[in-house]
PDB file of C-alpha atoms in Angstrom:
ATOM      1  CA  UNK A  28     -87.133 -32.930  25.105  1.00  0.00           C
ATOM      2  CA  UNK A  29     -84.506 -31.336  26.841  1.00  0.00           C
ATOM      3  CA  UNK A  30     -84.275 -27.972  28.122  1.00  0.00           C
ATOM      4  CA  UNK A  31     -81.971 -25.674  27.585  1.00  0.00           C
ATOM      5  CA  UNK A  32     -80.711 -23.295  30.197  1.00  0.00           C
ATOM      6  CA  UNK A  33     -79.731 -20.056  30.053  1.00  0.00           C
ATOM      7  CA  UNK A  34     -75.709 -20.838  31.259  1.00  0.00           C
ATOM      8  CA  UNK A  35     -75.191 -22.665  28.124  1.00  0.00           C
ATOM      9  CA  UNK A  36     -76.661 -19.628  25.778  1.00  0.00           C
ATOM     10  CA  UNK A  37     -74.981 -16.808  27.346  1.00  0.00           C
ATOM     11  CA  UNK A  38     -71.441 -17.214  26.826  1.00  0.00           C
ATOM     12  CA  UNK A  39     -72.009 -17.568  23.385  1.00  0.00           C
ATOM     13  CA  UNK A  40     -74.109 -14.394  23.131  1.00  0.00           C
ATOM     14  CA  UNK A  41     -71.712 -12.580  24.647  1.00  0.00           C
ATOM     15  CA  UNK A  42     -69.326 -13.609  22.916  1.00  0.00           C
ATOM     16  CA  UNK A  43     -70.785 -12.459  19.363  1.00  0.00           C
ATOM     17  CA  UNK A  44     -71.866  -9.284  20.912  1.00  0.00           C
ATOM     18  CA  UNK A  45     -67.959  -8.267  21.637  1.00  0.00           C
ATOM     19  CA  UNK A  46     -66.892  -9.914  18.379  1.00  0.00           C
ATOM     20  CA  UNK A  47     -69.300  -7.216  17.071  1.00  0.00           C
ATOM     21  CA  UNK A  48     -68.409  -4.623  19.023  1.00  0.00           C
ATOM     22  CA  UNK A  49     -64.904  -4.948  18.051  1.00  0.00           C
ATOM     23  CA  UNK A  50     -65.897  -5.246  14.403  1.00  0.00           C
ATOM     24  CA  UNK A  51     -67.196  -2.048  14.215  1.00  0.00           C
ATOM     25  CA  UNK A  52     -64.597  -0.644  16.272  1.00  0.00           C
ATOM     26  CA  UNK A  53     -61.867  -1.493  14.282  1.00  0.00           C
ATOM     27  CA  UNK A  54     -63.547  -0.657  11.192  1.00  0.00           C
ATOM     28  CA  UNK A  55     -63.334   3.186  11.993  1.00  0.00           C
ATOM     29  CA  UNK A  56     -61.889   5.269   9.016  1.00  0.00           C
ATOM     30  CA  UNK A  57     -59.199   6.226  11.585  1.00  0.00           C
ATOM     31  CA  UNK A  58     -59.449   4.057  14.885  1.00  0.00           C
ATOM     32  CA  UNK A  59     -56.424   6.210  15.981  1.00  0.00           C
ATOM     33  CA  UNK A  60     -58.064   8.593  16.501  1.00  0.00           C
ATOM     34  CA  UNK A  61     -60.315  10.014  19.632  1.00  0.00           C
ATOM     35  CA  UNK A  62     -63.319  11.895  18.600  1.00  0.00           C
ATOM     36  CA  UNK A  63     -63.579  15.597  20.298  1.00  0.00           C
ATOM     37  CA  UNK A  64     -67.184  16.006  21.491  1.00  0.00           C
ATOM     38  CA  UNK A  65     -66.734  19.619  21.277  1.00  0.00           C
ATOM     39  CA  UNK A  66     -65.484  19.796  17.341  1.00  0.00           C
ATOM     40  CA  UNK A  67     -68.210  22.630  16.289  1.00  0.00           C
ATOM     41  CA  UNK A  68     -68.997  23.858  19.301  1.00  0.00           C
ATOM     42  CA  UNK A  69     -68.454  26.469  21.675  1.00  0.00           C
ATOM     43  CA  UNK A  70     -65.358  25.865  24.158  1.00  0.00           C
ATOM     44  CA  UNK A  71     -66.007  25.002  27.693  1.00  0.00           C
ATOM     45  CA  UNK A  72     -65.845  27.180  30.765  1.00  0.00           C
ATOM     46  CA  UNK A  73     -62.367  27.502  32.012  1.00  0.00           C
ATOM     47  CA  UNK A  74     -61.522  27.782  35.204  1.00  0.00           C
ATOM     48  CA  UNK A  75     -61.063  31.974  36.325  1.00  0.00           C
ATOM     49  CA  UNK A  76     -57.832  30.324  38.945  1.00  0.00           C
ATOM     50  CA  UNK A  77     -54.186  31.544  37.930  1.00  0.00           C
ATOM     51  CA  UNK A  78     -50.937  29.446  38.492  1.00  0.00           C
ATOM     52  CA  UNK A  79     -49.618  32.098  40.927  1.00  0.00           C
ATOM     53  CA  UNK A  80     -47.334  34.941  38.997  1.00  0.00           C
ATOM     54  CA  UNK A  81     -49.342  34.492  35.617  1.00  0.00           C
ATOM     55  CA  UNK A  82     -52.324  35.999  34.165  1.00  0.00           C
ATOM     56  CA  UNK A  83     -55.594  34.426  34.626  1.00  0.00           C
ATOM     57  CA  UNK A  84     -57.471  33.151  31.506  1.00  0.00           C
ATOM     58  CA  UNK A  85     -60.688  35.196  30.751  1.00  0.00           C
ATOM     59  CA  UNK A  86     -63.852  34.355  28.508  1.00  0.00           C
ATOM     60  CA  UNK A  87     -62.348  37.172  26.046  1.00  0.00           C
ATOM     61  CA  UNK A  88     -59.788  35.954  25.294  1.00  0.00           C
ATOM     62  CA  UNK A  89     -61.184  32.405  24.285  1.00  0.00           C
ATOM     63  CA  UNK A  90     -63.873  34.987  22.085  1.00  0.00           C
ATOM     64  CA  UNK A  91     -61.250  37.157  21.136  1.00  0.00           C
ATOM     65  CA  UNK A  92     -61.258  36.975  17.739  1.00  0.00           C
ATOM     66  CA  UNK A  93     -58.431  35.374  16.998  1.00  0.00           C
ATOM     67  CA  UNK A  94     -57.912  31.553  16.710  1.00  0.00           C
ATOM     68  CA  UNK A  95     -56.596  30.666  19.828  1.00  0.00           C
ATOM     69  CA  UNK A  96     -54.906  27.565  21.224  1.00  0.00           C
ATOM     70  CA  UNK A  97     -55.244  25.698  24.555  1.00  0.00           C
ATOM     71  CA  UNK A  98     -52.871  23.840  25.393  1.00  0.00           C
ATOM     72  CA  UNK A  99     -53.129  21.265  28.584  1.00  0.00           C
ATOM     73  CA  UNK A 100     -50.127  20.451  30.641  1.00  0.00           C
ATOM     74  CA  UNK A 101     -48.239  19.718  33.397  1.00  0.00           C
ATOM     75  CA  UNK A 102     -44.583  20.363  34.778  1.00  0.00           C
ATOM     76  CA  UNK A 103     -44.329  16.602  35.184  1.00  0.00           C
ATOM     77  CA  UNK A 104     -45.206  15.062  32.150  1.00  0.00           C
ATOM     78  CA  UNK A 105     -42.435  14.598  29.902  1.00  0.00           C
ATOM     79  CA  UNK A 106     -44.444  14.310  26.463  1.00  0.00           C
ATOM     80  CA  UNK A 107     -45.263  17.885  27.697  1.00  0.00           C
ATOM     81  CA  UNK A 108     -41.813  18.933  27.876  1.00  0.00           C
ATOM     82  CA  UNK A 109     -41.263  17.346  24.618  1.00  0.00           C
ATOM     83  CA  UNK A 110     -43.470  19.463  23.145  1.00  0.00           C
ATOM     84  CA  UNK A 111     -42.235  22.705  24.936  1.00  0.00           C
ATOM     85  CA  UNK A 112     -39.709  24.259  22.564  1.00  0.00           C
ATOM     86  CA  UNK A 113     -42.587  24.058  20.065  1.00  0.00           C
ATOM     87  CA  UNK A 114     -44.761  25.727  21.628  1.00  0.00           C
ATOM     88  CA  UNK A 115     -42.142  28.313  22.081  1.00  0.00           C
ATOM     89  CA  UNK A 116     -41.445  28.474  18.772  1.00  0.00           C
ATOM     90  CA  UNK A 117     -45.296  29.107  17.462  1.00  0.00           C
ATOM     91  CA  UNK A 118     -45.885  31.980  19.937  1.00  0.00           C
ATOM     92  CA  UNK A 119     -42.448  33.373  18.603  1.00  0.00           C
ATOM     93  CA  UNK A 120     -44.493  33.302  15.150  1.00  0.00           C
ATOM     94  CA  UNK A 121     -47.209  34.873  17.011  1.00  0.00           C
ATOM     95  CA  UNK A 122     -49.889  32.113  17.665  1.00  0.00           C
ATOM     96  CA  UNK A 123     -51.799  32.741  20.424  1.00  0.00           C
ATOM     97  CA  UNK A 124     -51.723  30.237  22.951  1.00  0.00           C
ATOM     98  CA  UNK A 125     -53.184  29.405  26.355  1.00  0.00           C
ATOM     99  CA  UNK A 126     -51.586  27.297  29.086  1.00  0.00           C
ATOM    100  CA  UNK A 127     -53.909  24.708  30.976  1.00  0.00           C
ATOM    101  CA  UNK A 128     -51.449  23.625  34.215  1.00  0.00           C
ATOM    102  CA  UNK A 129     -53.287  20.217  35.007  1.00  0.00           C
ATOM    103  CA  UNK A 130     -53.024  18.049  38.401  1.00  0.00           C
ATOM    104  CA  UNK A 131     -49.640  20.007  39.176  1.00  0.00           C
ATOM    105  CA  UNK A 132     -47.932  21.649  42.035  1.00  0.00           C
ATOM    106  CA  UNK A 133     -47.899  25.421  41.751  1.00  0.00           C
ATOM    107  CA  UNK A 134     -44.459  25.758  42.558  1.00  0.00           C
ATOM    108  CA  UNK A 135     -42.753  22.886  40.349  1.00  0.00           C
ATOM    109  CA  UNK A 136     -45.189  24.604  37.149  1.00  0.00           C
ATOM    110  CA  UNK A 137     -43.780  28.193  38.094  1.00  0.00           C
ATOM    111  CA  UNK A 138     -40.553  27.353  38.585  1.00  0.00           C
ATOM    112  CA  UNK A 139     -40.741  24.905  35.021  1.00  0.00           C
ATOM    113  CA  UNK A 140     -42.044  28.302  33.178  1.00  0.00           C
ATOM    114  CA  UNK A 141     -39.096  30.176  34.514  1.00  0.00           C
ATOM    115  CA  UNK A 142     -36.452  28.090  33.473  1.00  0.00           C
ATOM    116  CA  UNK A 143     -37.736  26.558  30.491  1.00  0.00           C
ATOM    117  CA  UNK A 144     -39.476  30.103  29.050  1.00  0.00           C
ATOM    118  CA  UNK A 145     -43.088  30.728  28.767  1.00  0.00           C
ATOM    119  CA  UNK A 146     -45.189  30.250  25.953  1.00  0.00           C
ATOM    120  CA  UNK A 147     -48.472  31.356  27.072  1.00  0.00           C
ATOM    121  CA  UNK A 148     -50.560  34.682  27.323  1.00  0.00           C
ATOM    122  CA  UNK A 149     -52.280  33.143  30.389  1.00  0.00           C
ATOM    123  CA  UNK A 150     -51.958  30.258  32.331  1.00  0.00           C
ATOM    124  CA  UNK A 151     -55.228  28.745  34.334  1.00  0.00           C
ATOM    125  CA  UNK A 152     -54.802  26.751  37.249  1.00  0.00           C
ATOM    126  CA  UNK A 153     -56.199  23.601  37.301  1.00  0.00           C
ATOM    127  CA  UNK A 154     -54.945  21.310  40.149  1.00  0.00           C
ATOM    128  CA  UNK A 155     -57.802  18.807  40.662  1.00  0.00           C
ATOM    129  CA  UNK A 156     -57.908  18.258  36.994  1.00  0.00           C
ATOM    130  CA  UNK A 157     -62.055  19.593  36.573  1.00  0.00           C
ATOM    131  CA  UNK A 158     -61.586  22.088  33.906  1.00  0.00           C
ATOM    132  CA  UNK A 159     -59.669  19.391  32.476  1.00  0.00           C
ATOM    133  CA  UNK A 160     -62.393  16.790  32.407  1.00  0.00           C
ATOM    134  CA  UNK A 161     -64.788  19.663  31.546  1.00  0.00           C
ATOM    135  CA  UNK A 162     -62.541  19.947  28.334  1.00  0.00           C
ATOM    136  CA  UNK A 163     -62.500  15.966  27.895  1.00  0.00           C
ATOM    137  CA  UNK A 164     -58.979  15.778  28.157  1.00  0.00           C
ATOM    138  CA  UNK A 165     -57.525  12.248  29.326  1.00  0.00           C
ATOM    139  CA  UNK A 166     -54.024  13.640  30.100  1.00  0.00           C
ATOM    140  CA  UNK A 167     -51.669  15.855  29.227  1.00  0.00           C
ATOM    141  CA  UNK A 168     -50.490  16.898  26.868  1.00  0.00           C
ATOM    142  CA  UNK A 169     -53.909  17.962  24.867  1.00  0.00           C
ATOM    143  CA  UNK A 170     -54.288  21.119  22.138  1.00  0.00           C
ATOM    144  CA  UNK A 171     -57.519  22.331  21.177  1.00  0.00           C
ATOM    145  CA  UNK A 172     -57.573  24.836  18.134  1.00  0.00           C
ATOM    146  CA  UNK A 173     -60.713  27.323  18.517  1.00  0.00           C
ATOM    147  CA  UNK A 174     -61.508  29.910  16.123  1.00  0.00           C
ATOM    148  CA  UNK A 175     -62.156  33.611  16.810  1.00  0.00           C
ATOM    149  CA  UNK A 176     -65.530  33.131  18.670  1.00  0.00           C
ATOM    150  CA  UNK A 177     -64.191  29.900  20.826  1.00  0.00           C
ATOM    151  CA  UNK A 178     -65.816  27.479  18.678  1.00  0.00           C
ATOM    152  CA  UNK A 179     -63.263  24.125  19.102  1.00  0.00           C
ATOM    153  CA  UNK A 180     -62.075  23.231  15.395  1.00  0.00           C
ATOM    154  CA  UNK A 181     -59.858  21.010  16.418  1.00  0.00           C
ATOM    155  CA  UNK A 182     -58.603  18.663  19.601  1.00  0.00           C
ATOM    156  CA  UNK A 183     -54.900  17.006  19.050  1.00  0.00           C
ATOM    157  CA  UNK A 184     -54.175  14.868  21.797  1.00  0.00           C
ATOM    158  CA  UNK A 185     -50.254  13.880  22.769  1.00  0.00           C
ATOM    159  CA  UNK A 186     -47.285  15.831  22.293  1.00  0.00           C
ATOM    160  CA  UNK A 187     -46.725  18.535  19.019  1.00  0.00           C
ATOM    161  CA  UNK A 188     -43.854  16.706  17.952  1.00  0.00           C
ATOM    162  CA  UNK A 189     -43.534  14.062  15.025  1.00  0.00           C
ATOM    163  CA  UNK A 190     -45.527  12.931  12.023  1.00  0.00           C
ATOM    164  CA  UNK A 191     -48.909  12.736  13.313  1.00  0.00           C
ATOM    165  CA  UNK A 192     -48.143  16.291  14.541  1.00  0.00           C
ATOM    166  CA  UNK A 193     -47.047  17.063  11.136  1.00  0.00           C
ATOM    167  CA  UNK A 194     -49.850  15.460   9.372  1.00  0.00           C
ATOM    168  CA  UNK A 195     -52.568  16.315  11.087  1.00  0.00           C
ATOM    169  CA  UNK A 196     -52.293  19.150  13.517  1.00  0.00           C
ATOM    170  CA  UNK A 197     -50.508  21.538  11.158  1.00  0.00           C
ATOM    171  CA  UNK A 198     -52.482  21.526   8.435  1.00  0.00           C
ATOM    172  CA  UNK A 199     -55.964  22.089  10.936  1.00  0.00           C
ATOM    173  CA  UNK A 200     -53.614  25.377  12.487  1.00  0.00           C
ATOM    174  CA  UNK A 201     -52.461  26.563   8.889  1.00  0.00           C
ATOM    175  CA  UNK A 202     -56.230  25.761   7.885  1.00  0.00           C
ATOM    176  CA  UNK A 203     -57.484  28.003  10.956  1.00  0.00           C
ATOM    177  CA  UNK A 204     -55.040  30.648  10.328  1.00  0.00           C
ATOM    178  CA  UNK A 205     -55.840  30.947   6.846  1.00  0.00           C
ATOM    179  CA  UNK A 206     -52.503  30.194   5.711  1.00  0.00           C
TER     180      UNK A 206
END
């Protein structure tokens, strides 16, 4: 009887372990969408470094009461400039919102806040990108919603423009806001 070796069964078993795999990836309820490991629970540290000129984020105001936003960016993403006059616009309404400045050069994020307005009651610092990956943000732009004790409710990832935007941030702000 012949014997049969182990080259001719593993490509095959590898095979139907990916096909598998990518079954049950792609049977999701929403594949679009990137789970937040921190939906329920309490934020992560943030770093206590300031993008010079700007206040410095503090633990109170992540516990402050008052659903807060955090909002990571960076002067030279354009997704994140997309997003800007938004952002603008919702602290205008009075949402409270804190700026993340991500794997950035001080002076290009200063100088972007000065000409393009500023939309944050504190900006951290974040050059190296740890709070960042403390956060599990991929890259910027990234919004987390957190409720008044800095619980996360809710992580949007890209820019807050469009229908997903629309569709699905919105209604988890309005939702937290208690509109």
């Amino acid at each position: 009887m012949a014997k049969l070796s182990p080259l001719m069964v593993a490509p095959p078993l590898i095979f139907a372990a990916f096909g598998l795999l990518a079954y049950l990836g792609l049977g999701r309820e929403d594949p679009d969408r990137l789970e937040s490991v921190f939906d329920g629970k309490p934020a992560p540290a943030m770093t206590d470094a300031a993008l010079p000129g700007y206040a410095a984020v503090t633990p109170e105001m992540l516990t402050s009461g008052e659903v807060t936003l955090v909002n990571f960016w960076a002067s030279w993403c354009p997704p994140c400039r997309v997003e800007h006059p938004v952002l603008l616009k919702m602290q205008a309404e009075g949402v409270r919102i804190i700026g993340v400045n991500m794997k950035d050069q001080a002076g290009n994020a200063t100088k972007y806040l000065a000409d393009d307005g500023n939309p944050f009651m504190a900006v951290a610092f974040d050059p190296a990108g740890r709070t960042a990956i403390d956060w599990g943000v991929t890259a910027p732009p990234e919004t987390f919603i957190l409720d008044g004790d800095g619980t996360v409710l809710f992580k949007f990832v890209g820019p807050l423009v469009g229908s997903d935007y629309e569709q699905r941030f919105v209604p988890k702000l309005n939702e937290a806001l208690g509109r």
